[in-house]
Structure formats: structure tokens, C-alpha cells
Coordinates of C-alpha atoms in Angstrom, one line a residue:
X595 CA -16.3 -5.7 5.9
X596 CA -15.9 -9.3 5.3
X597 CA -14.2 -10.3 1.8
X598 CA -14.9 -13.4 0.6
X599 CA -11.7 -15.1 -1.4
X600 CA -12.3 -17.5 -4.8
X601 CA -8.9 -19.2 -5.2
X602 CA -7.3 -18.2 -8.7
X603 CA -9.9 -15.6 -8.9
X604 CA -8.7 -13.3 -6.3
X605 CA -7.7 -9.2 -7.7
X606 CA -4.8 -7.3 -6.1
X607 CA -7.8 -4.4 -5.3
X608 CA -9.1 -7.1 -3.2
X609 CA -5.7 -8.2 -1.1
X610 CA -4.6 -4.3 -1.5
X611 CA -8.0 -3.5 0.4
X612 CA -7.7 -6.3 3.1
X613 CA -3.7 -5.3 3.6
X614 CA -5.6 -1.6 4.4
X615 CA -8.2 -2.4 7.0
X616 CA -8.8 -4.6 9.6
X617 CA -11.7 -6.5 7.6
X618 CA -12.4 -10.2 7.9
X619 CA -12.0 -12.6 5.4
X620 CA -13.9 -15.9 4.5
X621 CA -13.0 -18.8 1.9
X622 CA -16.1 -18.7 -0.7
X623 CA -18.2 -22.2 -0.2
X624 CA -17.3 -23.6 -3.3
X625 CA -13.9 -24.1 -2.3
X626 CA -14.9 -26.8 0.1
X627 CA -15.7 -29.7 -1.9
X628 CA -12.2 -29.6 -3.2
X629 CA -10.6 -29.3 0.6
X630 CA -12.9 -32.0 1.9
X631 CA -12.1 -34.0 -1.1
X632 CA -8.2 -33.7 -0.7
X633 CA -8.6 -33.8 3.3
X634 CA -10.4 -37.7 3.0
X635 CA -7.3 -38.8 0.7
X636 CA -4.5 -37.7 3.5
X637 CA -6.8 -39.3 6.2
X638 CA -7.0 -42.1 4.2
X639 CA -2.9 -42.2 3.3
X640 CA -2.6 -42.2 7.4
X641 CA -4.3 -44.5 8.3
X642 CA -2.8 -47.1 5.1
X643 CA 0.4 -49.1 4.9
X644 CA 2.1 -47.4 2.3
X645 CA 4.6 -44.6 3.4
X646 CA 3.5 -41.0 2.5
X647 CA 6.3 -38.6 3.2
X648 CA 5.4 -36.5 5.9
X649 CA 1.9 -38.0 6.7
X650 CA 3.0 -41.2 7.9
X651 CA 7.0 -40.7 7.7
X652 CA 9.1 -38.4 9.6
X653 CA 10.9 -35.8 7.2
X654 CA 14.0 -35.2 5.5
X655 CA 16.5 -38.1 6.3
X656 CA 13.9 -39.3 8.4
X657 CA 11.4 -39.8 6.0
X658 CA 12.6 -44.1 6.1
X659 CA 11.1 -43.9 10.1
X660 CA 7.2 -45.0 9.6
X661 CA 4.9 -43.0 11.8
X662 CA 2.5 -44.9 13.6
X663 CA -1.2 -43.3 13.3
X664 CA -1.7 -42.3 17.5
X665 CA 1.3 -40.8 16.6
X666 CA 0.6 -38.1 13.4
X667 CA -0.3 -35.3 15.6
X668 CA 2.7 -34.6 17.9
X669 CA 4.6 -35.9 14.7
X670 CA 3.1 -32.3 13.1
X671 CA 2.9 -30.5 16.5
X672 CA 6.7 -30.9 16.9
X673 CA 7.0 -30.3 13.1
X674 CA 5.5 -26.6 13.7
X675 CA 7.0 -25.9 17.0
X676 CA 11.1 -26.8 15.9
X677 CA 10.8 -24.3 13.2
X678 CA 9.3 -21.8 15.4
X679 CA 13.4 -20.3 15.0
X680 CA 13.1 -16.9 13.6
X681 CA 14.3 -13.8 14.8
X682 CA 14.7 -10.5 14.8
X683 CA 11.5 -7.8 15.5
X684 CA 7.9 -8.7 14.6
X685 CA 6.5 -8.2 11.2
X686 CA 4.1 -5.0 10.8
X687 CA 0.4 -6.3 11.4
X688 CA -1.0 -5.6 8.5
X689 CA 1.3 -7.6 6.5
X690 CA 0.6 -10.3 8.9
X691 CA -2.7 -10.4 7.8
X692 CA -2.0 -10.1 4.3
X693 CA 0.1 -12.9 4.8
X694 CA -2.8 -15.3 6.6
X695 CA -4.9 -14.2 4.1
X696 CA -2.3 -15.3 1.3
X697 CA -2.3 -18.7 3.2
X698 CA -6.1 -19.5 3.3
X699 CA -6.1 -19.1 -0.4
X700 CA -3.6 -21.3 -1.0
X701 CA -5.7 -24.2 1.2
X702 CA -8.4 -23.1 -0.4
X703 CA -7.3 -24.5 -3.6
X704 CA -7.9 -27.6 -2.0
X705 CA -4.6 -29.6 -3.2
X706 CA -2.8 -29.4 0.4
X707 CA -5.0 -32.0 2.3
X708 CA -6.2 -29.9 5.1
X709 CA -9.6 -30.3 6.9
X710 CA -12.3 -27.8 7.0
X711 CA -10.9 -26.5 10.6
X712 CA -7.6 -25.4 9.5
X713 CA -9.3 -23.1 7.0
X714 CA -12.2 -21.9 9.7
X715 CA -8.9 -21.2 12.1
X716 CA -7.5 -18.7 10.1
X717 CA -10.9 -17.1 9.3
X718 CA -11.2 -16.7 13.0
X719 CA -8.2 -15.2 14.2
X720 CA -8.5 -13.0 11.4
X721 CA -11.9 -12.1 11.9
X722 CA -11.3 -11.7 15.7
X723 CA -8.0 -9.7 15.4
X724 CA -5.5 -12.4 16.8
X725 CA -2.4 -11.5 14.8
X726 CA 0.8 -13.7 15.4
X727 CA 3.9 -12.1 16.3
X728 CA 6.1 -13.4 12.7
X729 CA 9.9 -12.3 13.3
X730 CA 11.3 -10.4 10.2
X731 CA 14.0 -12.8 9.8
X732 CA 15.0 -16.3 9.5
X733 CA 13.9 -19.6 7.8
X734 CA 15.1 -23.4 7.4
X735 CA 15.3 -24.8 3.9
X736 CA 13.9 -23.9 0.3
X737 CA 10.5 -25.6 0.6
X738 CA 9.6 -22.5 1.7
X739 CA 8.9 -19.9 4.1
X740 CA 9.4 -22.2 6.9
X741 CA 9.9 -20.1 9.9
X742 CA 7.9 -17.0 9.5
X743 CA 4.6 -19.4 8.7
X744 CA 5.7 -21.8 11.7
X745 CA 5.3 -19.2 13.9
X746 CA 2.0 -18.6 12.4
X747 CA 0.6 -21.7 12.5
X748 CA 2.2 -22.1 16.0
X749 CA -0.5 -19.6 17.4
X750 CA -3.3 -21.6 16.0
X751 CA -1.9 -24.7 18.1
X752 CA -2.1 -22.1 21.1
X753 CA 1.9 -21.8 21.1
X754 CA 4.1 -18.8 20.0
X755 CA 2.8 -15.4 20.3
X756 CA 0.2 -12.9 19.3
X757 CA -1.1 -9.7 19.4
X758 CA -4.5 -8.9 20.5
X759 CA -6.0 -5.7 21.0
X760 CA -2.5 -3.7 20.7
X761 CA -0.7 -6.0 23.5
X762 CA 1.6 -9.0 22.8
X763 CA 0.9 -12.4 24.3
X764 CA 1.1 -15.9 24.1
X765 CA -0.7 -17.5 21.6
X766 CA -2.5 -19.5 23.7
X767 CA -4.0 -16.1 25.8
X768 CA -4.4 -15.0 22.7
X769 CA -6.8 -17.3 21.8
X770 CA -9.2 -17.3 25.0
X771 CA -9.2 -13.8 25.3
X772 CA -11.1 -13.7 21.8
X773 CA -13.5 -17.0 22.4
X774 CA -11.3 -19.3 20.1
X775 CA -9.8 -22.7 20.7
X776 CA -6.6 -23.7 19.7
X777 CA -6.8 -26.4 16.6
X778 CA -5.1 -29.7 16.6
X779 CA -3.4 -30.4 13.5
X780 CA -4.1 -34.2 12.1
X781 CA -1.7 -35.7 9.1
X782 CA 0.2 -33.2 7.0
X783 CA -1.8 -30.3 8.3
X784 CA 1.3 -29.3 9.6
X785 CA 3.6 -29.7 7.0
X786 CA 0.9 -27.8 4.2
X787 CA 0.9 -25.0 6.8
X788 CA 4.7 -24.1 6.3
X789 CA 4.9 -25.3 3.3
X790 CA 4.6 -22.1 0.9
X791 CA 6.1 -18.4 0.2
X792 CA 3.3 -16.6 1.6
X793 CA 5.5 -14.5 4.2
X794 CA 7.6 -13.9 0.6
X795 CA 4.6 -12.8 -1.2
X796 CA 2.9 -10.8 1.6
X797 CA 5.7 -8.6 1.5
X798 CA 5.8 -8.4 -2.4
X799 CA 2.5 -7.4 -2.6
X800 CA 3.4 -4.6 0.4
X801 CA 6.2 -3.1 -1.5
X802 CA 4.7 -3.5 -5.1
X803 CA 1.4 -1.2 -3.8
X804 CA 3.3 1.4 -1.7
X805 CA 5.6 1.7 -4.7
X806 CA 2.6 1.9 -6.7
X807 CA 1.1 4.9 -4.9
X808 CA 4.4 6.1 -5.0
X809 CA 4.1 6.5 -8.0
X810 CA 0.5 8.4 -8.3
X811 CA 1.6 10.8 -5.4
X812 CA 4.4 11.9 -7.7
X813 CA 2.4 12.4 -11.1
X814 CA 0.0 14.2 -8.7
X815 CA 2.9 16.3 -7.4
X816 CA 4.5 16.9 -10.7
X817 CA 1.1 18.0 -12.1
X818 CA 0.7 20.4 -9.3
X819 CA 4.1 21.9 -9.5
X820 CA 3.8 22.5 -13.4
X821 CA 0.5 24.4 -13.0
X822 CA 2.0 26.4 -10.2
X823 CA 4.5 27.5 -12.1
X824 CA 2.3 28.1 -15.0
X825 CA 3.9 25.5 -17.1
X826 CA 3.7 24.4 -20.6
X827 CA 1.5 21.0 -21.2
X828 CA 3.1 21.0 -24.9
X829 CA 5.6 18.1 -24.0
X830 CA 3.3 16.5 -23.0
X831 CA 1.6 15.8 -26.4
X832 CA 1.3 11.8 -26.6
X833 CA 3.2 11.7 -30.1
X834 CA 6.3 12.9 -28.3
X835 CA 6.2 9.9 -25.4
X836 CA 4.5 7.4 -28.7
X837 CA 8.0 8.3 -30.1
X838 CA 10.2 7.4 -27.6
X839 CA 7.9 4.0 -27.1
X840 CA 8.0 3.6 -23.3
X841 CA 4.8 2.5 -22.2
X842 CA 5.3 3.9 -19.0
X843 CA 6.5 7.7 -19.9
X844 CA 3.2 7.4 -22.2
X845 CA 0.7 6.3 -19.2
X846 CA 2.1 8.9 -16.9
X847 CA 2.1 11.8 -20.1
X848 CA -1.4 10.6 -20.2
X849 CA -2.2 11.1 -16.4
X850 CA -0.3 14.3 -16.0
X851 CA -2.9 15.7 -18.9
X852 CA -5.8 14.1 -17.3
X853 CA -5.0 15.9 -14.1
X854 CA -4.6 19.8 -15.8
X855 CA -7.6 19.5 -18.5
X856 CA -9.3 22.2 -17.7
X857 CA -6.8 24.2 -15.8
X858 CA -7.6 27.8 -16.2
X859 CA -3.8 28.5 -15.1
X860 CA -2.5 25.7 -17.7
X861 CA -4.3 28.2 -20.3
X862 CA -2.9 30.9 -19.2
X863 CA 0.1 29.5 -21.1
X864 CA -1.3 30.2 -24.2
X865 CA -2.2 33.8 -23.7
X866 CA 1.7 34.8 -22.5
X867 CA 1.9 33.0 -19.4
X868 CA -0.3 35.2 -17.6
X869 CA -4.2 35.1 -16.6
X870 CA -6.6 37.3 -17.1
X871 CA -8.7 37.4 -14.4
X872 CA -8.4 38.3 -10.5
X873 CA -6.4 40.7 -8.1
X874 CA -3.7 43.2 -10.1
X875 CA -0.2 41.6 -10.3
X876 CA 2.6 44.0 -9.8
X877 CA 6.3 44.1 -10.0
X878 CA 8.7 45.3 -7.2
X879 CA 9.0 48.5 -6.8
X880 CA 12.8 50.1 -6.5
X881 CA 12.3 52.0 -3.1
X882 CA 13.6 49.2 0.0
X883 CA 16.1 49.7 2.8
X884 CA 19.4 47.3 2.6
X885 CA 19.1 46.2 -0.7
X886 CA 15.9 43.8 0.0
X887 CA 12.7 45.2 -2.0
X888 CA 9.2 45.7 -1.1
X889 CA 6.3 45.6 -3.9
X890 CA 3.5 47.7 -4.4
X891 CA 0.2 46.0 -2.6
X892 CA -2.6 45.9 -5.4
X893 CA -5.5 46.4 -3.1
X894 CA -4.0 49.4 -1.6
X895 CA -1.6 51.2 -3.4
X896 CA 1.2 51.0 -1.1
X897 CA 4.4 49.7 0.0
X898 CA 3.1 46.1 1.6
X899 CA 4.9 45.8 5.3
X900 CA 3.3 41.7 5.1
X901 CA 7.0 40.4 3.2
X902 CA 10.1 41.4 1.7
X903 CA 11.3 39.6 -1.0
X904 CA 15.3 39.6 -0.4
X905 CA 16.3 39.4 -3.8
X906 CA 17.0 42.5 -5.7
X907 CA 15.6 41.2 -9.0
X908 CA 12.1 42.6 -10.5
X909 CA 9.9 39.9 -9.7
X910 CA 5.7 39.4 -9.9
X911 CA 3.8 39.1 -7.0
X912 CA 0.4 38.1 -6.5
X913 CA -1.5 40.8 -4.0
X914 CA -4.8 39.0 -2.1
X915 CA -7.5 41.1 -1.3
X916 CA -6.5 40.9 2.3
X917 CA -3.8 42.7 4.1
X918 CA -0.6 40.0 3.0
X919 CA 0.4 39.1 -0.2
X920 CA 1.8 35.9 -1.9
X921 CA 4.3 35.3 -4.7
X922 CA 3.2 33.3 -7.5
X923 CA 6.2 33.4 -9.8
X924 CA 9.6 33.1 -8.0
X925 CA 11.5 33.4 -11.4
X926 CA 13.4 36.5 -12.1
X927 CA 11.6 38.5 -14.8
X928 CA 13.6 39.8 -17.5
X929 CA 11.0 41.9 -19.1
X930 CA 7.9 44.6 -18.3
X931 CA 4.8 43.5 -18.5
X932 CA 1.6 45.6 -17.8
X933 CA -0.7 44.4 -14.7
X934 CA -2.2 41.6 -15.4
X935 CA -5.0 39.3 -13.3
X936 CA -4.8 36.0 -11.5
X937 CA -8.3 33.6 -10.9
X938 CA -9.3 34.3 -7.4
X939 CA -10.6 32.6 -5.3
X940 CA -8.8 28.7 -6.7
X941 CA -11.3 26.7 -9.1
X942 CA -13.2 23.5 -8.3
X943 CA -13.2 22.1 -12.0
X944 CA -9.6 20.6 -11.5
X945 CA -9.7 16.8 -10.7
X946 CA -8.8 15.9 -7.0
X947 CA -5.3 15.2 -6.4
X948 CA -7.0 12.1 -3.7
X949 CA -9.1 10.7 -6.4
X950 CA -5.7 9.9 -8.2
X951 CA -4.3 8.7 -4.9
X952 CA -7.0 5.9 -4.6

């Protein structure tokens, strides 16, 4: 799967998606005129007599020391490799990825000055799983996430290290072993490489989706639990959450709703919390040895040897047509009832809990 990015245009489904495969990704072609356009300016500024911090002047306090034109190259080389500093252990992959991903778009835009090569470079190792080994901590300065994307850009120079295939190696075997060569960065491609907060946002994005499906998995959950416990839906009338104004309390009242329409247990609510309809429900009997209880098995008549339910409290128990039986209500039950009937076998109408996981 091959996802093609439009700079500015670009959903979170789309990064989400790439962040959860191993897919390729590929600038669209309209992005180019703006990249070659921006690209002819810096070579331009190189090769002029004006100073043009960081294309033809060192950096920082050495941004007074002119830079002669055979010499813009190892002037960005050195640039990547001195803040190849961080440590610590190796970023997951995936977020690696994102992160490249995050950088192409942001060279795509085509206000950085980069030739078409830098972009293709990333495309590649992307496409060709070459994913460099970023360490989890460390940067220099506030321009930026200066360390992690050095040692990012330092495997498209064929320096640092990489993994390909599951196995960590240098940058440079990296490289071969998947049919690439490394790139060699002309003025300010260096400096627009570590220049940005992708590493930052790459993460970002990470915890803002888990955290989103977080949050599904646990409306799923609690819509689960509330129908096996044969639970009211009443508070979950929207004029209740309207009231209290929280939009979020509304949209997941309105999920949790979605997800039991239909329910033929929710119904059973209505009717005195009990179905109507499948194998005999019975409480537990008296007889028992050591104050733990058995309960009468509905599809025979008899003490059930499958489980003893340790608590000496009457309880309801749900017998299957089969030899064991399963308890469906594990609250004590004040009150006779008559037999009453459970659905059997489960119904399909119910929404699947992975459609809300998606």
C-alpha cells in the first residue's frame, strides 16, 4: 500500500494507517514545482556573495565565518554527524516511520530548499524498510528536534545506524543491502533536515491514537459489562448528559446506546430484568455439604456436580443445555421469582465490539 501525502492536506486516518503498517509512502507530484522552485533559490544563495546563514556561513557564533562553495557539503555533512548525540534505546519502528513520514511532508511544502533527491531518499528507505535506529533521548538547542532527526538524516548520508529486515546495522550496510545509495547533502539540506519537531510530533500522534482507542475499547467494555449484567440504558437518555453539557460524557452516552440498540438482554430490563426466552433459570437449592450450595440443573432435574457456588445466598443461575452450567447474575437475590428464560444460543443483531475498535 503506497500512500501518497498532499502537504496541508494530509488526515490523521492517513498517518494513523501508515503509523499501522509497513506501507510506502510518496510526496504527490504537485509538490514538486514548489521544492524545485525553493531548491534553485538556496543554490543560487551558495553560489552568491551575500552571507546566508547556514548555506554559506557556519552556524551559531560562527555564522560571521563565510563558507566557501567546494566547501557546503562537508560544511552540512559535519552539521548532521556532530548532532548525531543522542542516547538512550532506539525509538519503536513504527514511530520511526511515522516520524520520516512527518519529515517528507514538511519538505514537501517546498519552503526548506531541498532538492528533489532528499525527498526521493526518504521515499526509499521507507519504501524499502531501512528504518534508522533514533535514540529515545537527547537533543541540542530549541530549533528543534535536533538529535533524534540527525540521526535520521545521518543514515541517508550512509552514517549512523539502521535496521533492515529485523537486524541492526550501520547505515551505510543498510543502504546496499536494499539497492540504495547514500545521498549527498548540498547547501542547507542539512540544516532543513534537523531543523523541525517531527520526532516531537511522531510521538504525539502515537500517544494521541493509542489513547484514542483507549478510549473505544473502554465504551465497548462498559457496553458489554452493562448488558451482562442486564443493566438499565435509562441514564443513558441524552437529556441527562445535554444537562450536565460535557461534550464528551454526551458522545460516549451516545456510543454506549449505539452499541445495545437492539439488545434483546438490554430489553429484558423493561420486562423485570429477566428474559423470556431460552433454557429454565433456577435458584439454588438449600441441600449442599459445608455450607457451599449446589443448584438444580434445568435440563435435568438434578443437583449439577459441574460447580458450586460458595456463597450461601440464593442466587440465579443460568443451566445450558449441556452437562455444565453458567451463572449469569452474580448478585445476591433478595426475592423469589418463578423460572424464567434466557436467549440461547447469543444473538447476531448486536453491533461488533471490533467495528467500534477500528
Amino acid at each position: 500500500m503506497t500512500i501518497i501525502l498532499h502537504p496541508r492536506d494530509t488526515t490523521l486516518a492517513e498517518l494513523e494507517a501508515l503509523w499501522r503498517s509497513d506501507g510506502s509512502v510518496k510526496l504527490a507530484e504537485t509538490t514538486y514545482r514548489s521544492v524545485d522552485a525553493s531548491a534553485a533559490l538556496i543554490a543560487q544563495a551558495a553560489q552568491g556573495n551575500d552571507p546566508v546563514y547556514g548555506v554559506n556561513t557556519g552556524f551559531g557564533k560562527l555564522a560571521s565565518v563565510r563558507i566557501a562553495p567546494e566547501d557546503t557539503e562537508t560544511l552540512q555533512r559535519n552539521l548532521i554527524l556532530s548532532h548525531c548525540c543522542g542516547v538512550g534505546d532506539g525509538l519503536d519502528p513504527r514511530t520511526v516511520r511515522l516520524m520520516m513520514a512527518l519529515k517528507l511532508l514538511s519538505l514537501g511544502r517546498g519552503a526548506s530548499g531541498v532538492r528533489r533527491a532528499i525527498c526521493a531518499q526518504i521515499e526509499a528507505m521507507l519504501a524499502h524498510g531501512v528504518v534508522p535506529v533514533i535514540p529515545e533521548q537527547g537533543s541540542v538547542g530549541a530549533s528543534g528536534d535536533l538529535a533524534p532527526l540527525a540521526h535520521m538524516a545521518a543514515v541517508m548520508i550512509g552514517a549512523g545506524e539502521a535496521l533492515f529486515d529485523g537486524t541492526r546495522m550501520s547505515g551505510s550496510a543498510a543502504l546496499d543491502k536494499a539497492g540504495l545509495s547514500p545521498v549527498v547533502l548540498g547547501p542547507k539540506e542539512g540544516l532543513a533536515l534537523i531543523n523541525g519537531t517531527q520526532f516531537s510530533t511522531a510521538c504525539a500522534l502515537v500517544g494521541s491514537v493509542s489513547g484514542w482507542r483507549a478510549v473505544r475499547a473502554a465504551i465497548v467494555t462498559s457496553a458489554m459489562s452493562t448488558d451482562a449484567i442486564m443493566g438499565s440504558t435509562a441514564p443513558l437518555n441524552p437529556a441527562i448528559h445535554a444537562l450536565r453539557g460535557h461534550q464528551g460524557q454526551i458522545d460516549v452516552a451516545a456510543a454506549m446506546s449505539g452499541l445495545l440498540a437492539g439488545s434483546v438482554i438490554r430489553e429484558s430490563h423493561r420486562a423485570g430484568r429477566f428474559p423470556r426466552a431460552g433454557p429454565l433459570l433456577h435458584p439454588l437449592s438449600a441441600a449442599g455439604d459445608r455450607g457451599r450450595h449446589r443448584h438444580v440443573c434445568a435440563s435435568r432435574g438434578a443437583p449439577c456436580r459441574s460447580r458450586r457456588m460458595p456463597s450461601p445466598t440464593t442466587r440465579w443461575l443460568y443451566a445450558t443445555p449441556a452437562t455444565s452450567c453458567r451463572a449469569v447474575i452474580s448478585t445476591p437475590n433478595p426475592w423469589p421469582l418463578p423460572p424464567t428464560r434466557l436467549p440461547w444460543p447469543w444473538p447476531r443483531s448486536a453491533p461488533s465490539p471490533s467495528a467500534v475498535l477500528r
